[in-house]
Amino acid sequence: VYKWSDGTVYSGERKDDNKCGPAVYKWKNGDVYSGEYKDDNRCGPAVYKDKDGSKTFCIYENDDWISKVPFDSNNSEHTETLMRAEESATRAEESARKAEKVVKNAELEASLAKKNHKTFAKSNFKKAYKKTKALEHQ
């Protein structure tokens, strides 16, 4: 899952730093593209949903709209395209959540290690200081 500062979100795979495979792309204005990407371009069958909720079934070639018709939930190609992209987006979002957990756990472990290291260092410093003082008084 890739999130831009303007609120745009891409949920899908990337290959060689390009969007590829089934994905969902949500613009900040609420429009949503659910379909395939190849080499960072929209391609093949897709469903485009406007912010008002209306859906259009479309076919892309090299990021160009070459065909579009109103979405028909009774048309198996339309529903399969939407389902495939949404399933891919769900998997991408789950992977992102897992990755965020791993990062948070690593940050917590690093913080604890740093705290423990400081405590250990402080303890050793106190012991060394006491020994030094004891040696000075002999």
Tab-separated table of C-alpha atoms in Angstrom:
chain	number	residue	atom	x	y	z
A	1	VAL	CA	0.000	0.000	0.000
A	2	TYR	CA	1.411	3.375	-1.028
A	3	LYS	CA	0.023	6.597	0.412
A	4	TRP	CA	0.799	10.049	-0.913
A	5	SER	CA	0.652	13.180	1.233
A	6	ASP	CA	-2.313	14.495	-0.793
A	7	GLY	CA	-4.446	11.496	0.309
A	8	THR	CA	-4.097	9.369	-2.837
A	9	VAL	CA	-3.700	5.637	-2.068
A	10	TYR	CA	-2.480	2.753	-4.251
A	11	SER	CA	-3.185	-0.755	-2.962
A	12	GLY	CA	-1.492	-3.367	-5.103
A	13	GLU	CA	1.778	-4.826	-6.222
A	14	ARG	CA	4.863	-3.076	-7.519
A	15	LYS	CA	7.611	-4.475	-9.685
A	16	ASP	CA	10.759	-2.559	-10.609
A	17	ASP	CA	9.204	0.482	-8.869
A	18	ASN	CA	6.154	0.350	-11.197
A	19	LYS	CA	2.539	-0.455	-10.458
A	20	CYS	CA	1.702	-3.943	-11.753
A	21	GLY	CA	-1.028	-6.568	-11.416
A	22	PRO	CA	-4.499	-6.172	-9.950
A	23	ALA	CA	-4.875	-3.107	-7.761
A	24	VAL	CA	-7.109	-0.377	-6.416
A	25	TYR	CA	-6.106	3.276	-6.841
A	26	LYS	CA	-8.035	5.859	-4.801
A	27	TRP	CA	-7.688	9.527	-5.661
A	28	LYS	CA	-8.011	12.190	-2.979
A	29	ASN	CA	-11.304	13.353	-4.542
A	30	GLY	CA	-12.900	9.935	-3.848
A	31	ASP	CA	-12.714	8.414	-7.353
A	32	VAL	CA	-11.532	4.790	-7.405
A	33	TYR	CA	-9.926	2.664	-10.138
A	34	SER	CA	-10.111	-1.115	-9.623
A	35	GLY	CA	-8.254	-3.056	-12.278
A	36	GLU	CA	-4.921	-4.108	-13.691
A	37	TYR	CA	-1.640	-2.262	-14.055
A	38	LYS	CA	1.254	-3.166	-16.287
A	39	ASP	CA	4.527	-1.203	-16.262
A	40	ASP	CA	2.879	1.606	-14.247
A	41	ASN	CA	-0.011	1.940	-16.756
A	42	ARG	CA	-3.648	0.968	-16.419
A	43	CYS	CA	-4.402	-1.903	-18.775
A	44	GLY	CA	-7.174	-4.364	-19.524
A	45	PRO	CA	-10.616	-4.493	-17.957
A	46	ALA	CA	-11.317	-2.266	-14.958
A	47	VAL	CA	-14.067	-0.666	-12.935
A	48	TYR	CA	-13.949	3.080	-12.382
A	49	LYS	CA	-16.078	4.367	-9.512
A	50	ASP	CA	-16.824	8.083	-9.260
A	51	LYS	CA	-16.957	9.776	-5.867
A	52	ASP	CA	-20.754	9.849	-6.258
A	53	GLY	CA	-20.764	6.011	-6.336
A	54	SER	CA	-21.566	5.516	-10.019
A	55	LYS	CA	-19.498	2.774	-11.668
A	56	THR	CA	-18.204	2.435	-15.209
A	57	PHE	CA	-16.767	-0.728	-16.720
A	58	CYS	CA	-13.859	0.201	-18.927
A	59	ILE	CA	-10.994	-1.245	-20.864
A	60	TYR	CA	-7.602	0.415	-20.797
A	61	GLU	CA	-4.646	0.094	-23.109
A	62	ASN	CA	-1.384	1.794	-22.102
A	63	ASP	CA	-3.214	4.010	-19.600
A	64	ASP	CA	-5.748	5.147	-22.258
A	65	TRP	CA	-9.473	4.520	-21.956
A	66	ILE	CA	-10.402	2.611	-25.105
A	67	SER	CA	-13.875	1.488	-24.098
A	68	LYS	CA	-16.365	2.297	-21.363
A	69	VAL	CA	-19.911	1.262	-20.533
A	70	PRO	CA	-22.051	1.569	-17.410
A	71	PHE	CA	-21.131	-1.085	-14.849
A	72	ASP	CA	-23.467	-4.093	-14.995
A	73	SER	CA	-23.461	-6.245	-11.851
A	74	ASN	CA	-25.117	-9.032	-13.876
A	75	ASN	CA	-22.181	-9.132	-16.301
A	76	SER	CA	-19.689	-11.719	-15.034
A	77	GLU	CA	-16.695	-9.976	-16.654
A	78	HIS	CA	-17.568	-6.737	-14.858
A	79	THR	CA	-18.001	-8.357	-11.447
A	80	GLU	CA	-14.940	-10.626	-11.810
A	81	THR	CA	-12.742	-7.655	-12.707
A	82	LEU	CA	-13.971	-5.688	-9.698
A	83	MET	CA	-13.652	-8.667	-7.348
A	84	ARG	CA	-10.126	-9.548	-8.526
A	85	ALA	CA	-8.873	-5.984	-8.033
A	86	GLU	CA	-10.578	-5.586	-4.660
A	87	GLU	CA	-9.180	-8.936	-3.436
A	88	SER	CA	-5.693	-7.857	-4.495
A	89	ALA	CA	-6.140	-4.534	-2.727
A	90	THR	CA	-7.299	-6.327	0.436
A	91	ARG	CA	-4.212	-8.567	0.356
A	92	ALA	CA	-1.975	-5.525	-0.157
A	93	GLU	CA	-3.624	-3.687	2.740
A	94	GLU	CA	-3.235	-6.754	5.006
A	95	SER	CA	0.438	-7.000	4.058
A	96	ALA	CA	0.880	-3.303	4.819
A	97	ARG	CA	-0.774	-3.717	8.237
A	98	LYS	CA	1.537	-6.667	9.011
A	99	ALA	CA	4.578	-4.684	7.891
A	100	GLU	CA	3.512	-1.740	10.080
A	101	LYS	CA	3.234	-4.116	13.071
A	102	VAL	CA	6.721	-5.491	12.382
A	103	VAL	CA	8.112	-1.951	12.216
A	104	LYS	CA	6.342	-0.929	15.438
A	105	ASN	CA	7.620	-4.056	17.230
A	106	ALA	CA	11.151	-3.410	15.982
A	107	GLU	CA	10.941	0.208	17.171
A	108	LEU	CA	9.675	-0.944	20.581
A	109	GLU	CA	12.456	-3.542	20.872
A	110	ALA	CA	15.049	-0.941	19.884
A	111	SER	CA	13.671	1.467	22.465
A	112	LEU	CA	13.763	-1.214	25.169
A	113	ALA	CA	17.283	-2.243	24.175
A	114	LYS	CA	18.408	1.386	24.362
A	115	LYS	CA	16.778	1.781	27.774
A	116	ASN	CA	18.323	-1.464	29.031
A	117	HIS	CA	21.703	-0.430	27.656
A	118	LYS	CA	21.503	2.899	29.488
A	119	THR	CA	20.486	1.162	32.726
A	120	PHE	CA	23.326	-1.368	32.333
A	121	ALA	CA	25.845	1.375	31.531
A	122	LYS	CA	24.678	3.466	34.492
A	123	SER	CA	24.940	0.470	36.811
A	124	ASN	CA	28.444	-0.359	35.589
A	125	PHE	CA	29.483	3.289	35.936
A	126	LYS	CA	28.281	3.351	39.563
A	127	LYS	CA	30.175	0.129	40.338
A	128	ALA	CA	33.352	1.447	38.724
A	129	TYR	CA	32.971	4.770	40.566
A	130	LYS	CA	32.596	2.987	43.927
A	131	LYS	CA	35.663	0.838	43.225
A	132	THR	CA	37.665	3.905	42.251
A	133	LYS	CA	36.635	5.705	45.448
A	134	ALA	CA	37.427	2.638	47.509
A	135	LEU	CA	40.887	2.399	45.923
A	136	GLU	CA	41.513	6.095	46.573
A	137	HIS	CA	40.841	5.613	50.298
A	138	GLN	CA	43.284	2.742	50.686
